CSV table of C-alpha atoms in Angstrom, one decimal:
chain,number,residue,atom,x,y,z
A,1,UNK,CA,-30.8,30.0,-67.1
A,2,UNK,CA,-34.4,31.2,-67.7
A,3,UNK,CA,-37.3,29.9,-65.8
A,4,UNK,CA,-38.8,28.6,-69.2
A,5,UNK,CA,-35.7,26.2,-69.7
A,6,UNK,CA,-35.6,25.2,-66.1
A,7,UNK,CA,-39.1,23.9,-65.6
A,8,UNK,CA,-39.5,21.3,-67.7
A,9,UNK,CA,-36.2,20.1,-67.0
A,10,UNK,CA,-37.3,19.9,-63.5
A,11,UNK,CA,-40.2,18.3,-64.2
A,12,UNK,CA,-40.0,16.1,-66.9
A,13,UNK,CA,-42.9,12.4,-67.0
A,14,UNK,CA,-40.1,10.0,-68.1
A,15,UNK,CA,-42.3,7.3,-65.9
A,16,UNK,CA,-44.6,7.4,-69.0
A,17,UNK,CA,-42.6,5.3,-70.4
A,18,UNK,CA,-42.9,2.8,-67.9
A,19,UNK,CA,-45.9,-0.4,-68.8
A,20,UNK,CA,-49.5,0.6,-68.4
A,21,UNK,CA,-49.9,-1.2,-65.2
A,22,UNK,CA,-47.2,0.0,-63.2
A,23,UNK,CA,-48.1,3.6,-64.3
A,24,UNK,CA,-51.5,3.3,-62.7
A,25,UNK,CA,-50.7,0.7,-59.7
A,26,UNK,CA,-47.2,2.2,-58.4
A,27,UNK,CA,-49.1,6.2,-57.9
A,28,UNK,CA,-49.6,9.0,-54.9
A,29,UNK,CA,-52.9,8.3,-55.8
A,30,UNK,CA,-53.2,4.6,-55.9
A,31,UNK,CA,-51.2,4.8,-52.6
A,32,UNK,CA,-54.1,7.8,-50.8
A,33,UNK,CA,-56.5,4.9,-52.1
A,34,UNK,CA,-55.2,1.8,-50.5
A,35,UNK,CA,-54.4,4.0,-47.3
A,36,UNK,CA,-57.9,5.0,-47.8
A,37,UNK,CA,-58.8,1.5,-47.7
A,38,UNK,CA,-56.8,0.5,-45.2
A,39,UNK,CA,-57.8,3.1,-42.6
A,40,UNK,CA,-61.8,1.7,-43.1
A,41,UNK,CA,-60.8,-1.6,-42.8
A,42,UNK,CA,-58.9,-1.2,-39.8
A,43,UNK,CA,-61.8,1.5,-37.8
A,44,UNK,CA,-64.8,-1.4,-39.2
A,45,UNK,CA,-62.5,-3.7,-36.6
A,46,UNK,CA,-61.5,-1.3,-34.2
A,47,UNK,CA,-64.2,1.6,-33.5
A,48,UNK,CA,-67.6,0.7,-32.1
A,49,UNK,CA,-70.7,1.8,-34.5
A,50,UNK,CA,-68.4,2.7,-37.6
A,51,UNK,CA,-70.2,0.0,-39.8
A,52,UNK,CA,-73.6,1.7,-38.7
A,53,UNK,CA,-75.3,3.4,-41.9
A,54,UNK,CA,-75.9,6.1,-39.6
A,55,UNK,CA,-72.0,7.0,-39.8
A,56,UNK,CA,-71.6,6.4,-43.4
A,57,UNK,CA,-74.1,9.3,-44.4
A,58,UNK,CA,-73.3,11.9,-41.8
A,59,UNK,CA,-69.6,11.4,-42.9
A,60,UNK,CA,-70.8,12.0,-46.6
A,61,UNK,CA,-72.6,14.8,-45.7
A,62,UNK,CA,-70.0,16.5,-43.7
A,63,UNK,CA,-67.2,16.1,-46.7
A,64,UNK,CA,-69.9,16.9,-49.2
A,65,UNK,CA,-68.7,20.5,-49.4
A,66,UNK,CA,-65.0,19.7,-49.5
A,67,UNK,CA,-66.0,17.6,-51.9
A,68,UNK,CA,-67.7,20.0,-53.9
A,69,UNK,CA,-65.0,22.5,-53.4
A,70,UNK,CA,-62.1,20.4,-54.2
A,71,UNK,CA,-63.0,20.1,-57.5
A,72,UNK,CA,-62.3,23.2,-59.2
A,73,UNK,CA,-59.5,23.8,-56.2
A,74,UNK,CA,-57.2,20.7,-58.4
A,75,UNK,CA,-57.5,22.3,-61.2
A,76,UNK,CA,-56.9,26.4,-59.6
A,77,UNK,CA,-53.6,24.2,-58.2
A,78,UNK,CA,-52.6,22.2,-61.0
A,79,UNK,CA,-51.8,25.6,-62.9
A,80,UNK,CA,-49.5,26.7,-59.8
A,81,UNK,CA,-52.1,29.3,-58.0
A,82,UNK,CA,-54.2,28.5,-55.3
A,83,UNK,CA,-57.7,30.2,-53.6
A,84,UNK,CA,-57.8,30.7,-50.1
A,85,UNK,CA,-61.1,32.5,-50.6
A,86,UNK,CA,-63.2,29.7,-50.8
A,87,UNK,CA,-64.8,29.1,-47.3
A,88,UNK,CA,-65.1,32.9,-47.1
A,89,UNK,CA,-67.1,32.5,-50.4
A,90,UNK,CA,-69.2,29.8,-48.7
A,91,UNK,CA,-70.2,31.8,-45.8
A,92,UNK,CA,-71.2,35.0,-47.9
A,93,UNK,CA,-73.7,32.6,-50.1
A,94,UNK,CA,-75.0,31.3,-46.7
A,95,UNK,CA,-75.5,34.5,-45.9
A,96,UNK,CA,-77.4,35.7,-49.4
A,97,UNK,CA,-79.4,32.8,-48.8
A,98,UNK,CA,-80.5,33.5,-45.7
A,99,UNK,CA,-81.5,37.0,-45.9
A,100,UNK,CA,-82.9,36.6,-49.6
A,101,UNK,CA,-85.3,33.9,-48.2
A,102,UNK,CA,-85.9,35.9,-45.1
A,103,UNK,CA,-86.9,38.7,-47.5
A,104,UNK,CA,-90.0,36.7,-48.7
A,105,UNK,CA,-88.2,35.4,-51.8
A,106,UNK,CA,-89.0,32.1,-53.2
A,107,UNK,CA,-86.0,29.5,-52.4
A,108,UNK,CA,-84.8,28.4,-55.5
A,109,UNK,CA,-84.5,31.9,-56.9
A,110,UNK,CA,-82.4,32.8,-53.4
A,111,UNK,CA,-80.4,30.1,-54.1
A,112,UNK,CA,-80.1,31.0,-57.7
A,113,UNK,CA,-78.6,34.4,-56.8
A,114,UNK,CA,-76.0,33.3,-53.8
A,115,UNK,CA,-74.5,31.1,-56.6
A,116,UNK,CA,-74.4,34.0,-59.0
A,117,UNK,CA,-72.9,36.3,-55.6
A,118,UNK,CA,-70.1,33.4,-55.2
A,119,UNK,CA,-69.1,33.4,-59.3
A,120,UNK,CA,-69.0,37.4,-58.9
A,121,UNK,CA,-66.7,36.5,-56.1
A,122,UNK,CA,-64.4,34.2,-58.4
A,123,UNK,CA,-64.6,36.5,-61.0
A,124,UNK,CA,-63.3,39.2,-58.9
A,125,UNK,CA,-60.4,37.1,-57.7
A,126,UNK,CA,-59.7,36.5,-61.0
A,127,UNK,CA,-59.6,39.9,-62.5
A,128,UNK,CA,-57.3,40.3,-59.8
A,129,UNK,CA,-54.8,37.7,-60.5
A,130,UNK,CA,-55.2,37.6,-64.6
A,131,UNK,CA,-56.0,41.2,-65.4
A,132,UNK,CA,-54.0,43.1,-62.5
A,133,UNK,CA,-51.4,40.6,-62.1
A,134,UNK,CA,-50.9,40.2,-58.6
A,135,UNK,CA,-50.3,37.1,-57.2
A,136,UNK,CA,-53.2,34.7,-56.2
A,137,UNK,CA,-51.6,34.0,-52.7
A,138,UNK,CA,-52.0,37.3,-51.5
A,139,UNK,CA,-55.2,38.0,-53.7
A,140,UNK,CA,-57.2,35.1,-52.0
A,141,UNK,CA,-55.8,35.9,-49.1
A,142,UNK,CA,-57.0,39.7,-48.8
A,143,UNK,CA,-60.7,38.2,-50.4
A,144,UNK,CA,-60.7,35.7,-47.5
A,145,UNK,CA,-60.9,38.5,-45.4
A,146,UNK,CA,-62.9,40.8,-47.6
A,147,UNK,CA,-65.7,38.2,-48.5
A,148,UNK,CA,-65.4,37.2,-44.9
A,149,UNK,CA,-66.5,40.9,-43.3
A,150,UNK,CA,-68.8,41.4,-45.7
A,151,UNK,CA,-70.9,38.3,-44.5
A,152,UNK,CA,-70.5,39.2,-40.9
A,153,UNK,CA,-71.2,43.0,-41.6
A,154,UNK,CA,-74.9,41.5,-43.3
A,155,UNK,CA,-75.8,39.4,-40.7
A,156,UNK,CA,-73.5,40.8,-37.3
A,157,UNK,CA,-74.1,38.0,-34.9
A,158,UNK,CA,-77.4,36.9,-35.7
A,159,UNK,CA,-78.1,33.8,-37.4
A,160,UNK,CA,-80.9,33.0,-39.8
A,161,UNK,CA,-83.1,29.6,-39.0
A,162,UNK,CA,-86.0,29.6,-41.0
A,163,UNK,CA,-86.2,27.8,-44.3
A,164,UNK,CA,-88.2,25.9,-45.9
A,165,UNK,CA,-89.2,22.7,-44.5
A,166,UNK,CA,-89.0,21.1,-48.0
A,167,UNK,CA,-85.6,22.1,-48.8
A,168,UNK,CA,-84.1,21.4,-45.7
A,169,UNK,CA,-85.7,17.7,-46.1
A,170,UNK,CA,-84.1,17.4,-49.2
A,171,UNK,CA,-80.6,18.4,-48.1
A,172,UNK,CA,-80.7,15.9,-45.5
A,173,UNK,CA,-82.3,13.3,-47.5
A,174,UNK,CA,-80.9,9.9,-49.0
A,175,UNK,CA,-80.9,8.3,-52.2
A,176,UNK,CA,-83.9,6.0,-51.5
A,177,UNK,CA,-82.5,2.2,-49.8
A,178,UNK,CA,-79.0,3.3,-49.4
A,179,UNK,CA,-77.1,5.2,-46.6
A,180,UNK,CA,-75.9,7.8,-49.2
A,181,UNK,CA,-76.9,11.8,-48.7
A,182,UNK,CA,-78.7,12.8,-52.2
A,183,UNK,CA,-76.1,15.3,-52.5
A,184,UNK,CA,-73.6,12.5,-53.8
A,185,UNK,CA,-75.5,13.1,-56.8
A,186,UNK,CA,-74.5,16.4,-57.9
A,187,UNK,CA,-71.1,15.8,-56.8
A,188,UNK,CA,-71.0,12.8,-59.0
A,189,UNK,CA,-72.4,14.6,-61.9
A,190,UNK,CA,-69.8,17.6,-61.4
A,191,UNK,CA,-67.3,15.1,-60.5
A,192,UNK,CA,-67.3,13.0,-63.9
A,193,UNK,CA,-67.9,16.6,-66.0
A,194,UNK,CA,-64.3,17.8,-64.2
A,195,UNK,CA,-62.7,14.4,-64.8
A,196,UNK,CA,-63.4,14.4,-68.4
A,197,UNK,CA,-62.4,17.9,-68.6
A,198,UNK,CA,-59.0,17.3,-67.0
A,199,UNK,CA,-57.9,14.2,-68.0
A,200,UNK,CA,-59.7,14.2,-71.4
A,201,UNK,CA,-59.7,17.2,-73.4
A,202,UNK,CA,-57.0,19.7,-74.7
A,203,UNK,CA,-58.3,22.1,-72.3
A,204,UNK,CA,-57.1,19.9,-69.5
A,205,UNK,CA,-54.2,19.1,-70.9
A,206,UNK,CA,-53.4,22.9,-71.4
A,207,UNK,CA,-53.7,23.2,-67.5
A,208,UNK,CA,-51.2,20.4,-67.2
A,209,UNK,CA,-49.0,22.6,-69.7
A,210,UNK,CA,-49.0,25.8,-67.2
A,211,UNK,CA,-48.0,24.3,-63.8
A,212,UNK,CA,-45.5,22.8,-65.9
A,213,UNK,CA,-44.2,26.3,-67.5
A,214,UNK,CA,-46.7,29.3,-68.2
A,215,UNK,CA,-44.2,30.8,-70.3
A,216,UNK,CA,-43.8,27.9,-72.5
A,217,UNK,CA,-47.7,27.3,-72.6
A,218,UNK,CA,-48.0,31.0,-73.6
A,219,UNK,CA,-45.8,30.2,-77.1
A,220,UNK,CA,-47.4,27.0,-77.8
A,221,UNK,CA,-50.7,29.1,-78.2
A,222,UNK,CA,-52.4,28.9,-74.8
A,223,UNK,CA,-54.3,31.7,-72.8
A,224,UNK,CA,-53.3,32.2,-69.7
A,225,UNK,CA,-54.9,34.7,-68.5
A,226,UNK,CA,-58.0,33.6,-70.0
A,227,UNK,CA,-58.0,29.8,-68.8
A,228,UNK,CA,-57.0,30.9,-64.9
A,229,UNK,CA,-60.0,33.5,-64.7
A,230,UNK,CA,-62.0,30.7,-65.9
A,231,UNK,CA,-60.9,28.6,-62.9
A,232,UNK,CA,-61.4,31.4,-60.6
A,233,UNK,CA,-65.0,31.6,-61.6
A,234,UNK,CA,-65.3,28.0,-61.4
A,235,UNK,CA,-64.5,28.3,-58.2
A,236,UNK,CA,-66.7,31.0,-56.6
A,237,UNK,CA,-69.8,29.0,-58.2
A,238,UNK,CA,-69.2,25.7,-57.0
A,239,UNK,CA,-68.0,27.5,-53.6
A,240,UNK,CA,-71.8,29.7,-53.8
A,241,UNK,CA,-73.5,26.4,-54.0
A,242,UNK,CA,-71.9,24.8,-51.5
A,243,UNK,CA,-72.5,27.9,-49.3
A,244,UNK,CA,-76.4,27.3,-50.1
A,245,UNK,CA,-76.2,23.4,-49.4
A,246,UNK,CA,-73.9,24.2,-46.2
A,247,UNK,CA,-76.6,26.7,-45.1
A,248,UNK,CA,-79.7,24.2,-46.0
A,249,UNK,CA,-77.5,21.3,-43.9
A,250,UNK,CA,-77.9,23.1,-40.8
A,251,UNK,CA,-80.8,25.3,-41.1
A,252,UNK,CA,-78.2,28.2,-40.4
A,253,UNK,CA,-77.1,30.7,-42.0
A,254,UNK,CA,-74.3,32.6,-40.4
A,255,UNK,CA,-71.4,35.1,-41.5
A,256,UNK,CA,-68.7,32.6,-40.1
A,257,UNK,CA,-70.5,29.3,-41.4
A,258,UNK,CA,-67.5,27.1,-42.6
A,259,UNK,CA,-65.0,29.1,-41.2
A,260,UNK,CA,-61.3,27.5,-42.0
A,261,UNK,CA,-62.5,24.8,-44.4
A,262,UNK,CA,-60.7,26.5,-47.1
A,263,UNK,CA,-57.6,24.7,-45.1
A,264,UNK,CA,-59.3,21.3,-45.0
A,265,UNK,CA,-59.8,21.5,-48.5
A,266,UNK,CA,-56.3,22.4,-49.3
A,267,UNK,CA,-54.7,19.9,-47.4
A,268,UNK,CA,-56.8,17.2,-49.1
A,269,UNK,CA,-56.1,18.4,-52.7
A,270,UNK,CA,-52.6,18.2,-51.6
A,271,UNK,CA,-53.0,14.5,-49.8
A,272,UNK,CA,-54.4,13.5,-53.3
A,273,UNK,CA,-51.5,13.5,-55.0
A,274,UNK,CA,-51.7,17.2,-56.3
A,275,UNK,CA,-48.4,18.8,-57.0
A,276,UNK,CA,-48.5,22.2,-54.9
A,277,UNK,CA,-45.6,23.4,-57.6
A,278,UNK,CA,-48.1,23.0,-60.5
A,279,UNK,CA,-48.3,20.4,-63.7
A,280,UNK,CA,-49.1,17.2,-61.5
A,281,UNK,CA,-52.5,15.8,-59.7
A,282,UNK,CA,-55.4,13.6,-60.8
A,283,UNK,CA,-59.1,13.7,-59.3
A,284,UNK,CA,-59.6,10.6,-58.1
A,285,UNK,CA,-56.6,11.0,-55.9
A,286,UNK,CA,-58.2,14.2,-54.6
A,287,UNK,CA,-61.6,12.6,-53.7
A,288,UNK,CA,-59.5,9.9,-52.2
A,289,UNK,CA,-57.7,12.7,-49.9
A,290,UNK,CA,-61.2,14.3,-48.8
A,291,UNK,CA,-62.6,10.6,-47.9
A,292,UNK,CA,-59.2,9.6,-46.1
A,293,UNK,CA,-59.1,12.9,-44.0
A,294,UNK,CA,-63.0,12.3,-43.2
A,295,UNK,CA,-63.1,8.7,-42.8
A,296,UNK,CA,-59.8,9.0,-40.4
A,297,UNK,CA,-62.2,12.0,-38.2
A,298,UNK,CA,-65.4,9.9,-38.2
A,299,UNK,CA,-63.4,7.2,-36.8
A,300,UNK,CA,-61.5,9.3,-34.6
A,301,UNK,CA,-64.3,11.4,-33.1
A,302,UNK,CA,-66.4,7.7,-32.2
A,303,UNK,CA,-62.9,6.3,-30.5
A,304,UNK,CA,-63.5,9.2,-28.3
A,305,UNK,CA,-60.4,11.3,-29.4
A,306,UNK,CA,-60.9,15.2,-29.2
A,307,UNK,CA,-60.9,17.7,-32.5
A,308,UNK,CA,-57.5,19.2,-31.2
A,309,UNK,CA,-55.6,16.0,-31.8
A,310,UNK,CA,-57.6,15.1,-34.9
A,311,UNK,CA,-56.3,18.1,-36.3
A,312,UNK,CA,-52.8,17.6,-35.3
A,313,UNK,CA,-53.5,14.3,-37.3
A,314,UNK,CA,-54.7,16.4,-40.1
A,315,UNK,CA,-52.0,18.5,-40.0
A,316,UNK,CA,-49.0,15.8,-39.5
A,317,UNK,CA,-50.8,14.1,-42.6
A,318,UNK,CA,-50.4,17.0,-44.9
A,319,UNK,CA,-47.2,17.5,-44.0
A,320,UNK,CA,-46.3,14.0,-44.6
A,321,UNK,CA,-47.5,14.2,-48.0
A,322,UNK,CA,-46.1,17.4,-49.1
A,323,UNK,CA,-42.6,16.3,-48.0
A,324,UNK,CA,-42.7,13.8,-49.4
A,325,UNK,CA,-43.6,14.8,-52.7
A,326,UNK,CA,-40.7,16.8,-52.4
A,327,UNK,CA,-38.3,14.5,-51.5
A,328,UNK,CA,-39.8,12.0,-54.4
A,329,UNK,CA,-38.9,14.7,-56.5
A,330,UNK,CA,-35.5,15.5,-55.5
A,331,UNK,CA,-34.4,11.7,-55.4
A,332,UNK,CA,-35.6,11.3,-58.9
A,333,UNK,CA,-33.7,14.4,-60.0
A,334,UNK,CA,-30.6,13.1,-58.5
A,335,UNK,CA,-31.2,10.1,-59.8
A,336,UNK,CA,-31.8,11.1,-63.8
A,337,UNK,CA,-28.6,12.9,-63.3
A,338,UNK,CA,-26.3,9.9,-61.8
A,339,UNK,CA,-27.9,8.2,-65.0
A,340,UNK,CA,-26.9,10.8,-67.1
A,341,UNK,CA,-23.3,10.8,-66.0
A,342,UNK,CA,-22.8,7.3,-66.2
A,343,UNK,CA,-24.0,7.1,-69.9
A,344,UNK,CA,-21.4,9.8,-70.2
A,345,UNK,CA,-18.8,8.3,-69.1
A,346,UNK,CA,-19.8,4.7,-71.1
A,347,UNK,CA,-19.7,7.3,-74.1
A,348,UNK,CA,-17.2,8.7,-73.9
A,349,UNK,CA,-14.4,7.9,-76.6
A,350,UNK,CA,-11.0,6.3,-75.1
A,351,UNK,CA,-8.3,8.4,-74.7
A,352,UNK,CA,-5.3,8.1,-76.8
């Protein structure tokens, strides 16, 4: 049996018709929330300082970019392909930055052009993947490398410190009488554009349509090719800005600067509720993931617990999730088919 017959066999949303309320209480993503929740509840009782403001917006600013990142990664994984790339992408726009501004050009016109260097990035991955056809697995994970040693070849092992005061302020800044870093407001912006573009529009729908089965979203009319290449370039620009907010952050701009986030933001996509087989996920469940995985090592980190065991936490979470997903999956497929027998068997005609 072809793969085009099997897929949405496999995968079918018979809970749809299940009431309105139970399809959005009884979710991965309702259950990442009230864990979420839970987690918060339990550190504001438990952890000295967590309910300072203090914690609230260095926490937000360290997920910012995993935030940022995670958005276009739902959607690269939602169609079955993933981007390891990303933090690699991240470090070569901190780089850009860093020696553009050096160079004596003005800041926003750096900045300008790291983002334009990470969507060249993207774009490349994407050529790779759509017009080449090799898979994105082994394409992302050559460019990790690639984008990687060409941001350490720029800057060797020196580091870039000098920007301007202004910027710098404003990347560290909060939205005036609250605790929240002003970059919350970008990511809300990009955030709400992404949710109405997923869960609203044919376009997101379409990317529903090729996790599920990209041979059967080819003959209903789809591009392929066209829509992942898209992603991929989505990806390297959000990535390039992040690497220019990352680098702004810390007044550093270094060739190995977010080195191995491309992992933390994986593992939160995939603790949202995102389906690493393609056709399932929802972004509210991934910003849910990034703030449980953050909130859990903010928490953590002030009870005095060391980064190797937070992540072994990390870890042990994902893998949690993923299994569990699976074996979701599998107990609902066994179950469909014990229902399907026995409505055989009661329909069977009686035998003579």
């Amino acid at each position: 049996m072809t793969a085009l017959t099997d897929a949405p066999a496999r995968r079918d949303y018979k809970a749809h018709a299940k009431p309105a309320w139970r399809r959005a209480l009884f979710t991965r993503e309702s259950a990442i929330i009230a864990i979420l929740l839970l987690v918060i509840v339990i550190a504001l009782g438990t952890v000295r300082n967590f309910d300072s403001p203090l914690t609230v917006t260095y926490l937000l600013r360290d997920v910012a970019p995993i935030l940022l990142i995670a958005l276009p990664m739902t959607l690269i994984i939602i169609t079955e392909e993933i981007d390891l790339s990303v933090a690699s992408i991240v470090g070569l726009s901190s780089v850009m930055t860093g020696i553009l501004t050096q160079a004596g050009l003005p800041f926003p016109v750096a900045a300008v052009v790291a983002v334009i260097v990470g969507t060249i990035a993207g774009a490349f991955n994407g050529f790779l993947i759509t017009v080449v056809g090799l898979p994105s697995l082994a394409v992302t994970i050559g460019t990790l490398a690639l984008f990687r040693g060409i941001a350490v070849g720029l800057l060797g092992t020196t580091a870039i410190t000098e920007f301007p005061e202004e910027w710098t302020d404003l990347a560290k800044a909060n939205i005036p009488g609250t605790p929240i870093p002003m970059i919350m407001i970008p990511f809300a912006v990009l955030a709400i554009v992404f949710a109405i573009v997923l869960h609203f529009t044919p376009f997101g729908r379409s990317l529903y349509a090729i996790g599920l089965s990209k041979e059967a979203a080819s003959f209903s009319g789809i591009d392929v090719g066209r829509t992942k290449f898209l992603l991929f370039v989505l990806s390297g620009a959000v990535s390039g800005f992040a690497g220019v907010y990352f680098t702004l952050l810390y007044s550093n701009a270094r060739g190995d600067n977010a080195m191995g986030m491309e992992l933390q933001v994986i593992a939160a996509v995939l603790l949202g509720g995102v389906s690493i087989f393609g056709g399932r996920g929802a972004l509210h469940g991934v910003i849910a993931g990034v703030l449980l995985i953050g909130t859990l090592g903010s928490a953590l980190r002030l009870a005095g617990v060391t980064s190797d065991i937070i992540n072994v936490i990390t870890g042990l979470l994902l893998i949690v999730s993923v299994v569990s997903s699976s074996l979701l999956a599998w107990l609902q497929v066994r179950r469909a088919a014990a229902i399907g027998k026995r409505k055989g068997r009661d329909g069977a005609p009686e035998a003579p």
